[in-house]
Coordinates of C-alpha atoms in Angstrom, one line a residue:
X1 CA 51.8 -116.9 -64.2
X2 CA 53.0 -120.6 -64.1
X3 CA 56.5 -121.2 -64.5
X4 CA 59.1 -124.2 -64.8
X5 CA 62.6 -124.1 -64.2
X6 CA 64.3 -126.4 -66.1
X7 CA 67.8 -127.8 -65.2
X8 CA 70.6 -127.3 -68.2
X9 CA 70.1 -130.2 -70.3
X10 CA 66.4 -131.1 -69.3
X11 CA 64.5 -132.6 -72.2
X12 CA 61.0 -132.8 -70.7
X13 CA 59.9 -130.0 -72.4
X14 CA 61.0 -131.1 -76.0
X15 CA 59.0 -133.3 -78.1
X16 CA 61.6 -134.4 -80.4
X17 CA 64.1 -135.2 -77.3
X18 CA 66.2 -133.2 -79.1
X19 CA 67.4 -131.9 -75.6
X20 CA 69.0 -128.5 -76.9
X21 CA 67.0 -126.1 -74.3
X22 CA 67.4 -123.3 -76.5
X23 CA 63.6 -122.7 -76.6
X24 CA 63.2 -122.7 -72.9
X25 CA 66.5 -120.1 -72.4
X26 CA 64.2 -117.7 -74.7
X27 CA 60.9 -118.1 -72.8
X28 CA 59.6 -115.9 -70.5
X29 CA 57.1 -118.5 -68.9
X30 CA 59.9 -121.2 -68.3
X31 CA 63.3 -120.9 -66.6
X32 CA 66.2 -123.1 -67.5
X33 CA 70.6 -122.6 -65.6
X34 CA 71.1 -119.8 -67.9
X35 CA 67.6 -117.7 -67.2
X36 CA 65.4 -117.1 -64.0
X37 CA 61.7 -117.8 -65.0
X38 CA 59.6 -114.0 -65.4
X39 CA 56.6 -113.6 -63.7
X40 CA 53.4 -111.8 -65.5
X41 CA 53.8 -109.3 -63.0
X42 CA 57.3 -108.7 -64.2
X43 CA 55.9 -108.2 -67.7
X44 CA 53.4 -106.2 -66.9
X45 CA 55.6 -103.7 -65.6
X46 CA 57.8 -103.7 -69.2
X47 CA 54.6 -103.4 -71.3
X48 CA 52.3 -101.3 -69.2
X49 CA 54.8 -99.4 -66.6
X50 CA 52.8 -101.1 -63.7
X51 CA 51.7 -104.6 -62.2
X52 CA 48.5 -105.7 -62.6
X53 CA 45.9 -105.5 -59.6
X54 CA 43.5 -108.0 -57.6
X55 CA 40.6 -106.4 -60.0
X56 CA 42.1 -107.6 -62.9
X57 CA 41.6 -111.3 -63.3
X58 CA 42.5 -111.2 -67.2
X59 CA 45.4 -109.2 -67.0
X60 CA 46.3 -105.4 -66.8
X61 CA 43.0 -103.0 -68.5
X62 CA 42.1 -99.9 -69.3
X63 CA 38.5 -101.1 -70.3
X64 CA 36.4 -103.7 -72.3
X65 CA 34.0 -103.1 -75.4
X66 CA 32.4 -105.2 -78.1
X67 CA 33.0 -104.1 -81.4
X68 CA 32.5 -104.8 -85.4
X69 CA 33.4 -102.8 -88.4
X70 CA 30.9 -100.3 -89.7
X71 CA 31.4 -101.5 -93.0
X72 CA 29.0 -104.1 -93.7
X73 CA 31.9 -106.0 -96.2
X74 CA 34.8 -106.0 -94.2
X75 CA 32.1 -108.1 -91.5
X76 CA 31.3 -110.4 -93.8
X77 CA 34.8 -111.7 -94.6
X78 CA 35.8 -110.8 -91.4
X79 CA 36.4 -114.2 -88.5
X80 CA 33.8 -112.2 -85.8
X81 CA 32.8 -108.5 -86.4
X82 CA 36.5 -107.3 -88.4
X83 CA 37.2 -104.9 -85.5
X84 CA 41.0 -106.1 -85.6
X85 CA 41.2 -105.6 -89.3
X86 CA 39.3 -102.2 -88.7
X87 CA 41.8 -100.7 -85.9
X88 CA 44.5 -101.7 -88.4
X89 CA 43.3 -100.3 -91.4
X90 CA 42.7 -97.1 -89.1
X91 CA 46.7 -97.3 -88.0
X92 CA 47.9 -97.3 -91.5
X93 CA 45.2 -94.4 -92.7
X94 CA 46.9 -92.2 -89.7
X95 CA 50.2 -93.4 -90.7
X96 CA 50.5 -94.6 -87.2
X97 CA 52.0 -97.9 -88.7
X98 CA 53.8 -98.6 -91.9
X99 CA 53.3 -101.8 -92.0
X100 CA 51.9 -105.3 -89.7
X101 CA 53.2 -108.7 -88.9
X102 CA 50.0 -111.1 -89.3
X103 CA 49.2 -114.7 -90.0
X104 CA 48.0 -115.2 -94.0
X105 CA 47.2 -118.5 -96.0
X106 CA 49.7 -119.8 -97.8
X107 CA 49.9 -119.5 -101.7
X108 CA 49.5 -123.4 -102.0
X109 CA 46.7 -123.7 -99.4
X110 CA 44.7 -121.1 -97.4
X111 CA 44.1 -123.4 -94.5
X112 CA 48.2 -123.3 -93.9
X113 CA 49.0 -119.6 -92.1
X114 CA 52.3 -118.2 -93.1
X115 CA 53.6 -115.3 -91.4
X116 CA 53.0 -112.2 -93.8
X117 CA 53.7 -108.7 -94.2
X118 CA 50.8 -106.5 -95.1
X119 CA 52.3 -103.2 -96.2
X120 CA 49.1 -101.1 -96.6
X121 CA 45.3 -101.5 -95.8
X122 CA 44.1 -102.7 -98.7
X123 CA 46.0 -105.4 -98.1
X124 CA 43.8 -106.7 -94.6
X125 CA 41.1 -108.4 -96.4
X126 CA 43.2 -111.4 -97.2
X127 CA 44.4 -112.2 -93.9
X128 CA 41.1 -110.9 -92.3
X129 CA 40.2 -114.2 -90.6
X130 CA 41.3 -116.8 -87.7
X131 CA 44.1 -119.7 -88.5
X132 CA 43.7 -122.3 -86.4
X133 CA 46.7 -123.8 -86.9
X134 CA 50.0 -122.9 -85.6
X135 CA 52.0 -120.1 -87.8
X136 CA 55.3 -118.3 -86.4
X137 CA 53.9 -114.5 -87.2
X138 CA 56.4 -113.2 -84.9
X139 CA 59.3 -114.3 -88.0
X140 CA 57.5 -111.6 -90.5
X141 CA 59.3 -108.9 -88.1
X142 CA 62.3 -109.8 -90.1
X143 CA 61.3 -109.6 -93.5
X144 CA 59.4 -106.0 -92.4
X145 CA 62.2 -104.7 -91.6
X146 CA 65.1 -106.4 -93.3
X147 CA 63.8 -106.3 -97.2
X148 CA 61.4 -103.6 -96.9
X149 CA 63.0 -101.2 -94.2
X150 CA 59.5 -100.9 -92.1
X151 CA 60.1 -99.0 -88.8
X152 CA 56.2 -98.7 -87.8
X153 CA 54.7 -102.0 -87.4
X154 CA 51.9 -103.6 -85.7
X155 CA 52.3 -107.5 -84.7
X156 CA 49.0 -109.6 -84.8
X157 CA 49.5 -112.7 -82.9
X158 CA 48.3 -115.3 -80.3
X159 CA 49.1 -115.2 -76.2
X160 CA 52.6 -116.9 -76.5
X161 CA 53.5 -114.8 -79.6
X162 CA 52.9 -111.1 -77.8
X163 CA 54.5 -112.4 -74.7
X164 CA 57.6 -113.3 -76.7
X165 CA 57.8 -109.7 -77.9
X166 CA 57.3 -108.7 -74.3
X167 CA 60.1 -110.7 -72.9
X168 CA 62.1 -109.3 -75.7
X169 CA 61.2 -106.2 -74.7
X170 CA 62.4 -106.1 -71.2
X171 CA 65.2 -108.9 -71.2
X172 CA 68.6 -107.9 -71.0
X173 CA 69.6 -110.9 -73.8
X174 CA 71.3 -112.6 -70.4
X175 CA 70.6 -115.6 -71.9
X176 CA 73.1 -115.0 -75.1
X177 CA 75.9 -116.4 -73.6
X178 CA 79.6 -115.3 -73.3
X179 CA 80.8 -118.7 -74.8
X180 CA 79.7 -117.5 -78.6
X181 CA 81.9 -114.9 -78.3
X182 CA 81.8 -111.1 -77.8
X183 CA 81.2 -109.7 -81.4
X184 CA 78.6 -112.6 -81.8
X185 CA 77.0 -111.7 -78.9
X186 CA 76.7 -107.9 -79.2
X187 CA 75.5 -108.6 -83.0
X188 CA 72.2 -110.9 -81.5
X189 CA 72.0 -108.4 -79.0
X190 CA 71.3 -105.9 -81.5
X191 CA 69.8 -108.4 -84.0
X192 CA 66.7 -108.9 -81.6
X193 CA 66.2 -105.1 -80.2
X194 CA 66.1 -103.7 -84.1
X195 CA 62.9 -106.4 -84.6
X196 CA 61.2 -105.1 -80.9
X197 CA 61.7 -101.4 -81.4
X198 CA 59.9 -101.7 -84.7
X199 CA 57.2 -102.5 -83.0
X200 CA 54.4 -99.7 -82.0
X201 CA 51.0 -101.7 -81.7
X202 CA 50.5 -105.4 -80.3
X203 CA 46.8 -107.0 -81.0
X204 CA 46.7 -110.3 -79.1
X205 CA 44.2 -112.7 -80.4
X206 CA 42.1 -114.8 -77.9
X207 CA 43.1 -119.0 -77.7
X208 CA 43.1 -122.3 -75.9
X209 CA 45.8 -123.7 -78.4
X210 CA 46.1 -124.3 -81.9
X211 CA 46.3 -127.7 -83.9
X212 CA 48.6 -129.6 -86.0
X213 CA 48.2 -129.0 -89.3
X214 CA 48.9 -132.7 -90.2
X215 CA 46.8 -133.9 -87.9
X216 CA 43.7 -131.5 -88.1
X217 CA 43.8 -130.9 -91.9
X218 CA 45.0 -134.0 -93.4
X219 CA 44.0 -136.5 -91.0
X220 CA 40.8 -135.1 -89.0
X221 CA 38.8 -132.6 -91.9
X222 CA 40.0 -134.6 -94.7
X223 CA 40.3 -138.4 -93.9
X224 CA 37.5 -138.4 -91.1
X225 CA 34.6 -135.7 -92.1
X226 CA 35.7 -136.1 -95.6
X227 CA 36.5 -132.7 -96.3
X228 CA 38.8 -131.3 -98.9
X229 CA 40.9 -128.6 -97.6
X230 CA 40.6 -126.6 -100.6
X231 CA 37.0 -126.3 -100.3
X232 CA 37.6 -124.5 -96.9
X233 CA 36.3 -121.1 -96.9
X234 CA 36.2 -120.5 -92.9
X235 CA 36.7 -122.3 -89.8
X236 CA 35.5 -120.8 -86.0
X237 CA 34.9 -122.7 -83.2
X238 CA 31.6 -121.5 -81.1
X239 CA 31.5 -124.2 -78.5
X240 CA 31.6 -126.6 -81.3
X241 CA 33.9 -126.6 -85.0
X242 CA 31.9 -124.7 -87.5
X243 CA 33.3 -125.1 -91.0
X244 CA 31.9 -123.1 -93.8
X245 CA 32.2 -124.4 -97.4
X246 CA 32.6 -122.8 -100.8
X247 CA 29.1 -123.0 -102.0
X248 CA 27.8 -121.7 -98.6
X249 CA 27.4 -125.4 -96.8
X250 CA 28.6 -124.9 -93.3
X251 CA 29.4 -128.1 -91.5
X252 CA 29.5 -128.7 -87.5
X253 CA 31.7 -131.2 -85.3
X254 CA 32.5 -131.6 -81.8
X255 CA 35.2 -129.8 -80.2
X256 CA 36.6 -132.7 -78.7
X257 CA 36.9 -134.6 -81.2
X258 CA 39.1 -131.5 -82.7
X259 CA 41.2 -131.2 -79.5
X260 CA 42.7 -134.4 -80.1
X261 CA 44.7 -133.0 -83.0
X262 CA 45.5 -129.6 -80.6
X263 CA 49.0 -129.2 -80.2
X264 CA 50.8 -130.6 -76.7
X265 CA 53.2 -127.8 -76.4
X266 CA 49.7 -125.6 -76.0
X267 CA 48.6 -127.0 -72.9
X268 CA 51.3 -125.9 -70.8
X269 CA 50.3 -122.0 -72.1
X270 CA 48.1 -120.3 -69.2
X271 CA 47.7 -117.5 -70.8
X272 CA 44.4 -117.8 -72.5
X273 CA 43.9 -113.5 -73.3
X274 CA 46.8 -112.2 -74.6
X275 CA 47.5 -110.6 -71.1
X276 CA 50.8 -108.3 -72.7
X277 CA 49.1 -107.1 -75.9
X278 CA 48.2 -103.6 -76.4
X279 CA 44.8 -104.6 -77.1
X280 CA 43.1 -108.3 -76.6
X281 CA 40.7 -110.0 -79.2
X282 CA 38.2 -112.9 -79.5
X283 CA 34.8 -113.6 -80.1
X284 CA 34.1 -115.8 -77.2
X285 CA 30.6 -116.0 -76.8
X286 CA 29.5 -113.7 -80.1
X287 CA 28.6 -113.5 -83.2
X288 CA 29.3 -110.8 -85.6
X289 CA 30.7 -108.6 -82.5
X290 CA 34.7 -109.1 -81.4
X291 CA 35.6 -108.3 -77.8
X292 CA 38.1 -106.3 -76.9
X293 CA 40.7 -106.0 -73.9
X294 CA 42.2 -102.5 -74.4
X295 CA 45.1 -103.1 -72.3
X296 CA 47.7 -99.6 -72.9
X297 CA 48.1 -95.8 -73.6
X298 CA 48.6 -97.0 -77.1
X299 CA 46.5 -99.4 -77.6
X300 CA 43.7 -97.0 -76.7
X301 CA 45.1 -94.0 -78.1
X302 CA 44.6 -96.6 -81.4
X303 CA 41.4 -97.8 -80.4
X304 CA 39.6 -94.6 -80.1
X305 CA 41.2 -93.0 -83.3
X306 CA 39.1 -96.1 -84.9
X307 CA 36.3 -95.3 -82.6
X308 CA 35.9 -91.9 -83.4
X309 CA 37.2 -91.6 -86.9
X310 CA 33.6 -94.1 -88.0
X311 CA 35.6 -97.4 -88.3
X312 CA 34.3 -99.0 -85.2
X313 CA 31.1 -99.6 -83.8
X314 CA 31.0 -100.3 -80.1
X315 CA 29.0 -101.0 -77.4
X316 CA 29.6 -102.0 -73.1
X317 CA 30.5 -105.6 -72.8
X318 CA 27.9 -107.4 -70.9
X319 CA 28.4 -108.7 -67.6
X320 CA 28.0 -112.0 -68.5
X321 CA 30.5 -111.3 -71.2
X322 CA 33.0 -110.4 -68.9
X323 CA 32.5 -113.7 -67.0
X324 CA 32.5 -116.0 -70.0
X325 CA 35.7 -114.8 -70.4
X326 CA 37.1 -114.8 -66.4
X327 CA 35.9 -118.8 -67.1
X328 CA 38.0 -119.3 -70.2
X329 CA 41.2 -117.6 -68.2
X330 CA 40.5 -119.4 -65.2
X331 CA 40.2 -122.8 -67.3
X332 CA 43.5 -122.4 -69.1
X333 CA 45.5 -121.3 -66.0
X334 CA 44.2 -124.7 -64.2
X335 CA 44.9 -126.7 -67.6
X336 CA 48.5 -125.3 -67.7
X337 CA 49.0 -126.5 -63.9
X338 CA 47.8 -129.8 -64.6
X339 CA 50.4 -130.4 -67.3
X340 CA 53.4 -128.8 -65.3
X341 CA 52.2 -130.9 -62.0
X342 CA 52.1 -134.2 -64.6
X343 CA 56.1 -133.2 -65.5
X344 CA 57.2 -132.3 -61.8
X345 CA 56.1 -135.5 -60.5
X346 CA 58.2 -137.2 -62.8
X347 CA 60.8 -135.7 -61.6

């Protein structure tokens, strides 16, 4: 893991030059005066009870599959093969969660993900596909367990979101500082454990960043390919953008023309697989299937109740499968060093 320590003060890192450092005090991946960078091998060890070993390129595993929903409708509305909506709906129907933390669309606009709160399975289907813009899931924690006093929840999010639940689940809140005072102190300190302890089930999704919604929406899908966000029925990237339409037009465009609207902050992330997730998702080189990292004792206590209860199909991940994705972890890790290298030399 590639890390960054950060003097007090240092603005580098902030796009607004705000200069507050509070971000960087909470991230695992950076190190600022008031918190020692944490290595993924340190993480490891809080989520799995071990580090990981030279075998595992992608992070700490127990095993890879391909999977996809055996029910023909939940695939079809599904982003690649609904096996994430599948393990979840299998959680909730063994009342091993009460409730998830995912990304939905908005009630305005179902291009913009909100963080949501899905309280039973028949509540997956609407918040059964990718956002490829940048949404906080991590923040529906609170409202889980705040207003509706969930204490068995899964959290659904990309690479930087699980590892913030994993430095939250080993940190000993060092970075709360003395100077707020000692009540205040002791209050966050409990205020972030209730939101970790909740948790019982990570999924990490699969990415190489997300975009600005501004940017990508607005200015890129509307203004450039002339497409009304509102018409939006589905958006993956295979290599390329593929944009399905109300109606059933599907529309293509380069990638790169896409990255240009990608989010900065996403290319210092090396983490490309969700390397501190109970299980890993992505369709990287599919269609219709969804692999899957199955990283823990839960996460594969989970995985085969789905498997064996009929809501998952699965079958051995290919080979080349299993390099497609060593190239896309590889690629992100050398991205990431790039960017820090471009800041340390301005140093």
């Amino acid at each position: 893991m590639l890390v960054l320590v950060l003097p007090a003060g240092e603005d580098d890192m902030c796009f607004n030059s705000i200069g507050c450092d509070v971000c960087a005090n909470a991230c695992g991946r950076l190190g600022t005066a008031y918190m020692k960078p944490i290595k993924a091998e340190e993480m490891d060890f809080w989520v799995f009870g071990r580090k990981r070993n030279e075998y595992e390129p992608f992070g700490v595993k127990r095993f890879v599959y391909i999977g996809r929903s055996t029910n023909p409708a939940t695939v079809s509305n599904a982003q690649d093969g609904g096996a994430v909506t599948e393990i979840l709906r299998c959680a909730f129907h063994k009342g091993l969660i009460d409730g998830a933390a995912v990304a939905g669309p908005s009630d305005k606009l179902w291009l913009n993900p909100v963080p949501r709160v899905v309280t039973s399975a028949d509540e997956l289907t609407r918040t059964a596909k990718s956002w490829y813009t940048y949404c906080a899931t991590p923040m529906a924690l609170k409202e889980a367990v705040d207003r509706y006093g969930l204490r068995k929840l899964a959290l659904v999010g990309v690479p930087c979101e699980i590892s913030a639940y994993a430095t939250a689940l080993g940190s000993d809140t060092g970075f709360i500082t003395a100077e707020r005072g000692e009540k205040n102190v002791e209050r966050q300190k409990r205020y972030l454990k209730q939101y970790v302890e909740s948790v019982q089930l990570t999924i990490g999704l699969f990415c190489a960043g997300t975009f600005v919604f501004d940017g990508f929406i607005r200015e890129y899908l509307y203004e450039k390919l002339g497409i009304k966000p509102e018409e939006v029925v589905k958006i993956n990237i295979k290599g390329k953008l593929i944009i399905e339409l109300k109606g059933g037009e599907r529309m293509e465009a380069p990638l790169a023309e896409a990255k240009a609207y990608q989010r900065p902050q996403c290319g210092y992330c090396a983490d490309f697989s969700a390397e501190h997730a109970d299980i890993s998702a992505g369709g990287i080189g599919l269609s219709g299937w969804t692999m899957l990292v199955i990283r823990s004792a839960r996460g594969e206590r989970i995985f085969k109740h789905a498997v064996e209860s009929g809501y998952l199909e699965i079958k051995p991940v290919s080979e080349q499968g299993i390099n497609l994705l060593k190239r896309f972890v590889y690629a992100q890790r050398k991205r990431a060093e790039k960017h820090y290298t471009r800041i340390l030399h301005k140093k």
